[in-house]
XYZ file of C-alpha atoms in Angstrom:
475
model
C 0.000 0.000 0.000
C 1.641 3.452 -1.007
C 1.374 6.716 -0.487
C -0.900 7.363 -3.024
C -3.935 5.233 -1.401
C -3.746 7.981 1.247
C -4.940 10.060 -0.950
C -8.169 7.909 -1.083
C -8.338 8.243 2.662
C -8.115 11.540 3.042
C -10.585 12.238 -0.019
C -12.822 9.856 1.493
C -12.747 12.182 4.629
C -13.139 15.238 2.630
C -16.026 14.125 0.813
C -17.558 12.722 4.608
C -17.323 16.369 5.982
C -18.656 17.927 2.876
C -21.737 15.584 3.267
C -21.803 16.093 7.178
C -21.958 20.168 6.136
C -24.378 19.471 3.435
C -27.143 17.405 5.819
C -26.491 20.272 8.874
C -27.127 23.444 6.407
C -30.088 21.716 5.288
C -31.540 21.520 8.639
C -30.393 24.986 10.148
C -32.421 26.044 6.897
C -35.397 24.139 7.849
C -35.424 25.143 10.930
C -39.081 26.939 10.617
C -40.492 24.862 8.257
C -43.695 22.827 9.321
C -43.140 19.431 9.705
C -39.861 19.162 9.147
C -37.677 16.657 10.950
C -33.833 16.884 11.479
C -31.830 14.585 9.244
C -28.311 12.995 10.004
C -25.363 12.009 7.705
C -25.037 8.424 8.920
C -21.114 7.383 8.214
C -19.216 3.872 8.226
C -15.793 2.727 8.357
C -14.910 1.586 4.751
C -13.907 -1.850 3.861
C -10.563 -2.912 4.846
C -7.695 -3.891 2.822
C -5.434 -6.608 3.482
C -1.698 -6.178 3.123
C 1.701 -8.314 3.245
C 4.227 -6.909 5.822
C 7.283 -9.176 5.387
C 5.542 -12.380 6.909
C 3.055 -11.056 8.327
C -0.477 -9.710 7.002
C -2.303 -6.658 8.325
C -5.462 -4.825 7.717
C -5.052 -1.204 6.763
C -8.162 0.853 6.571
C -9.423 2.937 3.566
C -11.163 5.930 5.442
C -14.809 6.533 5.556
C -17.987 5.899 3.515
C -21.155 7.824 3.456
C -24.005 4.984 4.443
C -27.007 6.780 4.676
C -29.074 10.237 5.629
C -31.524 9.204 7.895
C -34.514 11.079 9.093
C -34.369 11.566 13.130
C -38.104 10.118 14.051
C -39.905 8.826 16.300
C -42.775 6.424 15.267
C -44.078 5.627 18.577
C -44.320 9.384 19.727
C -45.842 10.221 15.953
C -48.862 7.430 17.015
C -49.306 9.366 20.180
C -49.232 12.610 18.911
C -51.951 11.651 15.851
C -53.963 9.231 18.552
C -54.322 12.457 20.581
C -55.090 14.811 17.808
C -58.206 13.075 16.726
C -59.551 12.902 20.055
C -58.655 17.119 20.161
C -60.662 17.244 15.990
C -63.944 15.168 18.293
C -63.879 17.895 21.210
C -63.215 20.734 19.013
C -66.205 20.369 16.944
C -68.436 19.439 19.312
C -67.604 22.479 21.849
C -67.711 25.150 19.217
C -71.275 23.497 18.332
C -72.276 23.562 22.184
C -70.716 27.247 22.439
C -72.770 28.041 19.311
C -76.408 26.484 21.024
C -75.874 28.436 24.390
C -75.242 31.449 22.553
C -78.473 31.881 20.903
C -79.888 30.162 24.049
C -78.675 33.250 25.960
C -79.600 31.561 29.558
C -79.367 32.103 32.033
C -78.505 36.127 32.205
C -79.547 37.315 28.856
C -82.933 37.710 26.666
C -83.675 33.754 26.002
C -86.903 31.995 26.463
C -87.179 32.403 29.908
C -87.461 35.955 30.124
C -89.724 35.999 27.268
C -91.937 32.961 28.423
C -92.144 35.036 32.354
C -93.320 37.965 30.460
C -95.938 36.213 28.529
C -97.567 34.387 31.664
C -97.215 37.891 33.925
C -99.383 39.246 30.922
C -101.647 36.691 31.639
C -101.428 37.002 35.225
C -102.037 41.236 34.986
C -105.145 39.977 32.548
C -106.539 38.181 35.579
C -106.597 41.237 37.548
C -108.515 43.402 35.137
C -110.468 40.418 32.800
C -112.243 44.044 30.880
C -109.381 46.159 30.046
C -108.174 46.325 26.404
C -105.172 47.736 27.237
C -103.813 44.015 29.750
C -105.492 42.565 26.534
C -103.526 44.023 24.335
C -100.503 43.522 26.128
C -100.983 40.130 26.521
C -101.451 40.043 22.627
C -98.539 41.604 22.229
C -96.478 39.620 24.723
C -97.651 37.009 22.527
C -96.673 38.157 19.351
C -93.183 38.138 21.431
C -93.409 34.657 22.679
C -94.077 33.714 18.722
C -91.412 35.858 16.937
C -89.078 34.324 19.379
C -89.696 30.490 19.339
C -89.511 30.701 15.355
C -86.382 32.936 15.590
C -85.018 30.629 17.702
C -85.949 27.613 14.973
C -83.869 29.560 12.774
C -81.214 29.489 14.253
C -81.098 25.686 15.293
C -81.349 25.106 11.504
C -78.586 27.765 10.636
C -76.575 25.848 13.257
C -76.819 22.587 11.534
C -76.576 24.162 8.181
C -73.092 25.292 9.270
C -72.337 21.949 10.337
C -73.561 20.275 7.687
C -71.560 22.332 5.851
C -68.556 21.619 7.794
C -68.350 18.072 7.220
C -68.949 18.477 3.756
C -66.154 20.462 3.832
C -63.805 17.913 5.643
C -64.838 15.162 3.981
C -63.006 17.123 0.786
C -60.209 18.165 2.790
C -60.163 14.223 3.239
C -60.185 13.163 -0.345
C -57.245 16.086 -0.670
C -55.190 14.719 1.807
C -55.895 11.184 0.226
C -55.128 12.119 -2.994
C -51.301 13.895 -2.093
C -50.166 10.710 -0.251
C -51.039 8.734 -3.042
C -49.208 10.719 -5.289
C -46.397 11.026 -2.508
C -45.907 7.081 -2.406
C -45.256 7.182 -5.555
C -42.393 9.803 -5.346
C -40.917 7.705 -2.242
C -40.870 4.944 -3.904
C -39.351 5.909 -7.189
C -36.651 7.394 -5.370
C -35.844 4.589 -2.830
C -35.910 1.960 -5.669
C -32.441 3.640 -6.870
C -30.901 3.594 -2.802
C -31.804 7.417 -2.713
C -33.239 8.881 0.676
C -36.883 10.361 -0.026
C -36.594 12.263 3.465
C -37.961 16.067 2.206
C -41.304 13.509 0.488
C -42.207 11.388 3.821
C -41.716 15.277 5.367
C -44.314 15.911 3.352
C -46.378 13.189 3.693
C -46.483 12.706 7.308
C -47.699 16.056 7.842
C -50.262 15.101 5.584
C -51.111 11.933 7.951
C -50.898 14.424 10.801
C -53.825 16.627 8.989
C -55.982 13.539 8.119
C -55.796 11.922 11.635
C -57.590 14.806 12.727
C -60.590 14.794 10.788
C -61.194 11.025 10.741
C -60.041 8.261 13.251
C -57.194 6.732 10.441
C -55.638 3.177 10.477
C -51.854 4.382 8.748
C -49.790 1.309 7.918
C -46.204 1.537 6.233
C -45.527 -1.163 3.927
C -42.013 -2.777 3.728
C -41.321 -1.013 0.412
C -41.560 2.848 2.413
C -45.769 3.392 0.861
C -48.513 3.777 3.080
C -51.949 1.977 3.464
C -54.993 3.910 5.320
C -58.016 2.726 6.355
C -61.573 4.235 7.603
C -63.047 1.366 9.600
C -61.228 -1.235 7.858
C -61.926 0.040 4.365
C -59.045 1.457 2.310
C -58.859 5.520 1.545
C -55.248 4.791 0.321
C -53.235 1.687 -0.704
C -50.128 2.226 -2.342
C -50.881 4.966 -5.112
C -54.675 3.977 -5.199
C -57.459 6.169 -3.465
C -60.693 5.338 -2.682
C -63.288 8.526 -2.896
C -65.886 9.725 0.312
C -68.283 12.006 -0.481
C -71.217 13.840 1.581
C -74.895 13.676 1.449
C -78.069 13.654 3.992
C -78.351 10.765 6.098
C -80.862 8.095 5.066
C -82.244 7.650 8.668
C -82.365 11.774 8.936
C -82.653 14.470 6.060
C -82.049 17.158 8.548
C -78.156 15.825 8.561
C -75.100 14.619 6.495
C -72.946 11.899 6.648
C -70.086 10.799 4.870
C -70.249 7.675 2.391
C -67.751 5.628 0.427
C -67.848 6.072 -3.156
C -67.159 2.848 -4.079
C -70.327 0.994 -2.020
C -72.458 4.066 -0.919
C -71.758 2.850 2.590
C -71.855 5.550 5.442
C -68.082 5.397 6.500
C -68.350 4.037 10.397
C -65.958 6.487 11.886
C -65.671 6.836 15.771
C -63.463 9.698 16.504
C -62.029 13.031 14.891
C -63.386 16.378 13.697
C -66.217 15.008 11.656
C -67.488 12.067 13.885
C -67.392 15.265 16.381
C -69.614 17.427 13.770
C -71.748 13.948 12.896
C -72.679 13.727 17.325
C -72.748 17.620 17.031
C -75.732 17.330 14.837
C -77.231 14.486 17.016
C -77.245 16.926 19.982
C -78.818 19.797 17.826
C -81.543 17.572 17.136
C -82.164 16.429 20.429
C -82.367 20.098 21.756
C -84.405 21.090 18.927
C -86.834 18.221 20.030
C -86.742 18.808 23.289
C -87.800 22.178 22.790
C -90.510 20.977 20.041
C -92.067 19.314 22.684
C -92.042 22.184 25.159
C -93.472 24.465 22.629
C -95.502 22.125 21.472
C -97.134 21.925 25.037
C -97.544 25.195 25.963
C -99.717 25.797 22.682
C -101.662 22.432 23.660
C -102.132 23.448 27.177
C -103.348 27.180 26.452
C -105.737 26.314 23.455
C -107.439 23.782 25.547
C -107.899 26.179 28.179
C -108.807 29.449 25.812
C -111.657 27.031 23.868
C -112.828 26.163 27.233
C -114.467 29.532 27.693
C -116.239 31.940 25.687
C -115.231 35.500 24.346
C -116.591 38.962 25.384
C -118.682 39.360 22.345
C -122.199 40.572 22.591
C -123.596 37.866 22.525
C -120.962 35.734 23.585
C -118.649 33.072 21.334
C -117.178 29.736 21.805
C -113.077 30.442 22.001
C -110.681 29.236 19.211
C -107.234 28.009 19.419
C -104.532 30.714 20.646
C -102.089 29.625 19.168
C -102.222 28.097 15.446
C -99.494 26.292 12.855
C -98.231 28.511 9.786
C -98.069 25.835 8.141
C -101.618 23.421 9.085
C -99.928 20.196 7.368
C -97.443 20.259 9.935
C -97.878 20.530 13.894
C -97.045 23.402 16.342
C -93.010 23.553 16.793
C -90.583 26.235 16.664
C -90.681 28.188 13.026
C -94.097 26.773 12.635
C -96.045 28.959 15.066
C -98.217 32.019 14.974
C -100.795 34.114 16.866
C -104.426 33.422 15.658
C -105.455 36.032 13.102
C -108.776 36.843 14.697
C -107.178 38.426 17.024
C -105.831 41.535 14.567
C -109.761 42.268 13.966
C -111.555 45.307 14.756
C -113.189 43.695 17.958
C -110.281 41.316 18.136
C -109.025 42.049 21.612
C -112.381 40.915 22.470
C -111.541 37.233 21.168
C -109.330 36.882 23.758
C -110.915 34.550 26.453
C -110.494 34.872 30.376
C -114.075 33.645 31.453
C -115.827 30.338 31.279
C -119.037 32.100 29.845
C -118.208 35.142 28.815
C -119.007 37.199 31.776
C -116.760 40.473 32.074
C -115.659 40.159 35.982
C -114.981 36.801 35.433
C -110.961 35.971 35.517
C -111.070 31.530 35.699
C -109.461 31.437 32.296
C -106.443 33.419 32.868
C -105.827 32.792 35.999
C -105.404 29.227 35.011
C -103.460 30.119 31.652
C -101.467 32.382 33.837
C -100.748 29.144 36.863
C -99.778 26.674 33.366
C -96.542 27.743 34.633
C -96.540 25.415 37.421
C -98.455 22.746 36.291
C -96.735 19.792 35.979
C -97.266 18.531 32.359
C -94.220 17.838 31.083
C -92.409 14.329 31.093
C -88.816 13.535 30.101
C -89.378 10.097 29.873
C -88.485 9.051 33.720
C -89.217 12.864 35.476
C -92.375 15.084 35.423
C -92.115 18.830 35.148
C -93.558 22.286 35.273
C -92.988 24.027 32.094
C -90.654 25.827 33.704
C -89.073 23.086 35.426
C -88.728 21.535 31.908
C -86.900 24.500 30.621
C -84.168 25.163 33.233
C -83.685 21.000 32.829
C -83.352 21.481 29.234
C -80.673 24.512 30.098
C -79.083 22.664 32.878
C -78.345 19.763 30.377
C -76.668 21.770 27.154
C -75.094 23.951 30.096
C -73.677 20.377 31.719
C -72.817 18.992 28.135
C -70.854 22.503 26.934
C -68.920 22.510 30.472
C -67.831 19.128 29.852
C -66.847 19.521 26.102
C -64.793 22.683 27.137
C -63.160 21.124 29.681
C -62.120 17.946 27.984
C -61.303 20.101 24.800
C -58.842 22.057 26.735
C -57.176 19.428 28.353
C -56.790 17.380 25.281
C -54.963 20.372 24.053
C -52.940 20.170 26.300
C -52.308 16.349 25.892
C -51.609 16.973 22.000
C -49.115 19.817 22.768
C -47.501 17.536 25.354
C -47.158 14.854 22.548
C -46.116 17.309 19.717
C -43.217 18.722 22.680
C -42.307 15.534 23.344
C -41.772 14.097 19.789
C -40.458 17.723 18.831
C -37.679 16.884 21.476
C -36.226 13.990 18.896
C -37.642 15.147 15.511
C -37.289 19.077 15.790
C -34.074 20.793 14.978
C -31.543 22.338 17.605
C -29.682 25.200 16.479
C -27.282 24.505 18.993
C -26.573 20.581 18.108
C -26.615 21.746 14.388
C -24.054 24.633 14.975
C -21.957 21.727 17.210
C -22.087 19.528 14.147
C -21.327 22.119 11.633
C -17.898 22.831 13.805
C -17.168 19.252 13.938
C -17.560 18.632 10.471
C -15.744 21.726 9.572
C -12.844 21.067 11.782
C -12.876 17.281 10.357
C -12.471 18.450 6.783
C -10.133 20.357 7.683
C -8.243 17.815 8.743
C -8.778 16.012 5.830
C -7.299 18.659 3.631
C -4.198 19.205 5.847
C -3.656 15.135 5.521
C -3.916 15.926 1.565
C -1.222 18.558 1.905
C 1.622 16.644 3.903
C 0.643 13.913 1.322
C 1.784 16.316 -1.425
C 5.122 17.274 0.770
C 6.073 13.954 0.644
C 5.104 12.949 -2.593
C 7.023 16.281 -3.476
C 9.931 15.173 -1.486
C 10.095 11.563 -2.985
C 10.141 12.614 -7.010
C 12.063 16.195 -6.202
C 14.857 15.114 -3.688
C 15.119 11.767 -3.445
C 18.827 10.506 -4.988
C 20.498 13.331 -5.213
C 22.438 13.367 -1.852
C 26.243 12.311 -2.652
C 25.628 13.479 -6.374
């Protein structure tokens, strides 16, 4: 072995350190980028050579070969991380929707149905005082009209609600197909380049923040094939194998109009998710419907309970007339619920103050009727299915429950976010990139090449002394 297989050596060092530089600038200039993980020049001894020393053999090495750059990760901390951020896509949905309800609720300090549902029985109750006077008449007709233009507005905005969330899923179930779509495409890049020994560390970058995205809308199976491509699955059916997608798309649910769901493509098949941002959305619309319901039934009653009692009695009218309903449907094919209510028209007649009924025969001093329609208030008419209620029992229930149910989404939703940026610290710990280990590396590799270079030069001394000098002492 001569002097000239040094030269190998030291090249092989030169080119080792170049590499080393290479892999550290690239990370010190992803340090910001999103999803980005650190990558490192992985370096092995080369083979060695074996030599003849006199009788004797010996191994001499030939410097240093570049291996491999290999991407810093952590797949057990990834799981965690994506595990954790679907449960935080569940909570997230389904508090904003619960923020969104006791919003428009506005219980228990602002303008809801409470305050307007007092006011309508106190009208009722100041009627009872004064059973003659148009002007308690008209306020109770006018409390009315309050009690109406409320529940309906209220309807609306139930249904905008669930518009917006129906238009959120649609939404994510695109942001789905997306996300399905790039890794597909993505697989294919990895695996083109890894077929030829190359790293594809800058594509599975890419990709994983794509599985990062995707775990958060839907509750993901992600598998990683032997040959570097990924498989995902939505409740054992495949959204990606290989470069292959399979589509989802949105429409109304077949047990309930009122709400979307997302279906397979392929098979029509409502996709049987259990966590993440739209299975949050899907139980968000569940719980809109049970509210709206709830308060169906409560509106429902109270326009039962006073027509019975107003058609009970008879009008001041000279001579007398049988009552009517109080309260009627807009719409008469459907029944009395919120956005389907009015105030009976015969009471926007001349003598229509005089429709309204507070006696049992008509009689002027005679106050049975309202007093009763005023004391519905208490009655106990209302059943939950295991409790009986007042209608204002029934109410505050009905508050206490989507006032329970937001307090618990909020509080879970905020410590889940705390869970996922535990995870994301955690995994960030290994995967994220230290300016101060990179600048440590860059002065390592700098100083090694260096090195390398200087071994180059006394090379070339002796080389230079050998050819130059060599025979001519005693000439």
């Amino acid at each position: 072995m001569g002097s000239f297989s040094s030269y190998g050596i030291a090249r092989s060092g030169l080119q080792a350190s170049e590499w080393g530089l290479n892999v550290t600038g690239h990370n010190i200039a992803n340090v910001n980028t999103t999803g980005y993980v650190r990558q490192q020049a992985i370096l092995q001894t080369s083979q060695y050579r074996t030599i003849s020393v006199g009788s004797n053999t010996m191994q001499v090495g030939l410097g240093v070969d570049i291996q491999q750059t290999r991407q810093i990760r952590h797949i057990f901390l990834d799981n965690m991380y994506r595990r954790e951020s679907t449960t935080l896509g569940y909570w997230k949905a389904k508090s904003e929707t619960l923020q969104d309800i006791e919003a428009i609720l506005a219980e228990p300090f602002g303008d809801g149905f409470q305050s307007v549902i007092n006011q309508f029985w106190d009208a009722w109750h100041e009627l009872s005082k004064d059973p003659q006077s148009l002007t308690t008449r008209a306020l109770v007709r006018q409390r009315s009209e309050s009690l109406v233009s409320h529940v309906n507005h209220l309807g609306e905005q139930l249904d905008a609600i669930q518009r917006n969330v129906n238009m959120q899923i649609k939404d994510c179930v695109s942001q789905v197909n997306e996300i399905a779509a790039q890794i597909a495409k993505l697989n294919t890049e990895i695996i083109k380049c890894e077929a030829t020994g190359d790293s594809a560390n800058d594509y599975r970058d890419q990709r994983n923040l794509l599985v990062d995205k995707l775990c958060s809308l839907v509750d993901a199976e992600v598998t990683e094939m032997p040959d570097g491509q990924l498989a995902i699955t939505l409740g054992g059916y495949f959204i990606v194998n290989r470069d292959k997608t399979s589509n989802l798309y949105e429409a109304r649910s077949s047990n309930d109009n009122r709400v979307s769901v997302p279906l397979f493509e392929s098979t029509d098949m409502e996709v049987p998710l259990k966590n993440g941002m739209i299975k949050g959305l899907m139980d968000s619309n569940d719980l809109i419907n049970d509210i709206r319901d709830r308060l169906n039934y409560l509106i429902n009653s109270i326009a039962t309970e006073v027509n019975k009692l107003h058609k009970s009695g008879k009008t001041l009218d000279v001579p007398p007339e049988d009552g009517s309903d109080f309260f009627v449907p807009a719409n008469p094919a459907f029944p009395i619920e919120m956005g389907n209510l009015k105030l009976n028209p015969i009471f926007y007649g001349d003598d229509g103050l005089n429709k309204i009924v507070t006696s049992v025969q008509g009689e002027g001093g005679d106050n049975s009727i309202a007093l009763q329609i005023a004391n519905l208030r208490h009655a106990e008419i209302m059943y939950d299915g295991s409790n009986v209620f007042s209608i204002d029992g029934y109410y505050q229930d009905v508050i206490l429950k989507v006032g329970n149910y937001g307090t618990e989404a909020i509080n879970i939703y905020e410590n889940q976010q705390k869970l996922v940026q535990s995870a994301d610290a955690n995994r960030q710990a290994i995967s994220g990139v230290s300016m101060d280990e990179e600048m440590s590396r860059m002065m390592k590799y700098k100083f090694s090449y260096d090195a390398s270079s200087r071994v180059i030069n006394i090379i070339d001394e002796m080389i230079e002394t050998v050819i130059s000098r060599m025979g001519l002492v005693g000439r």
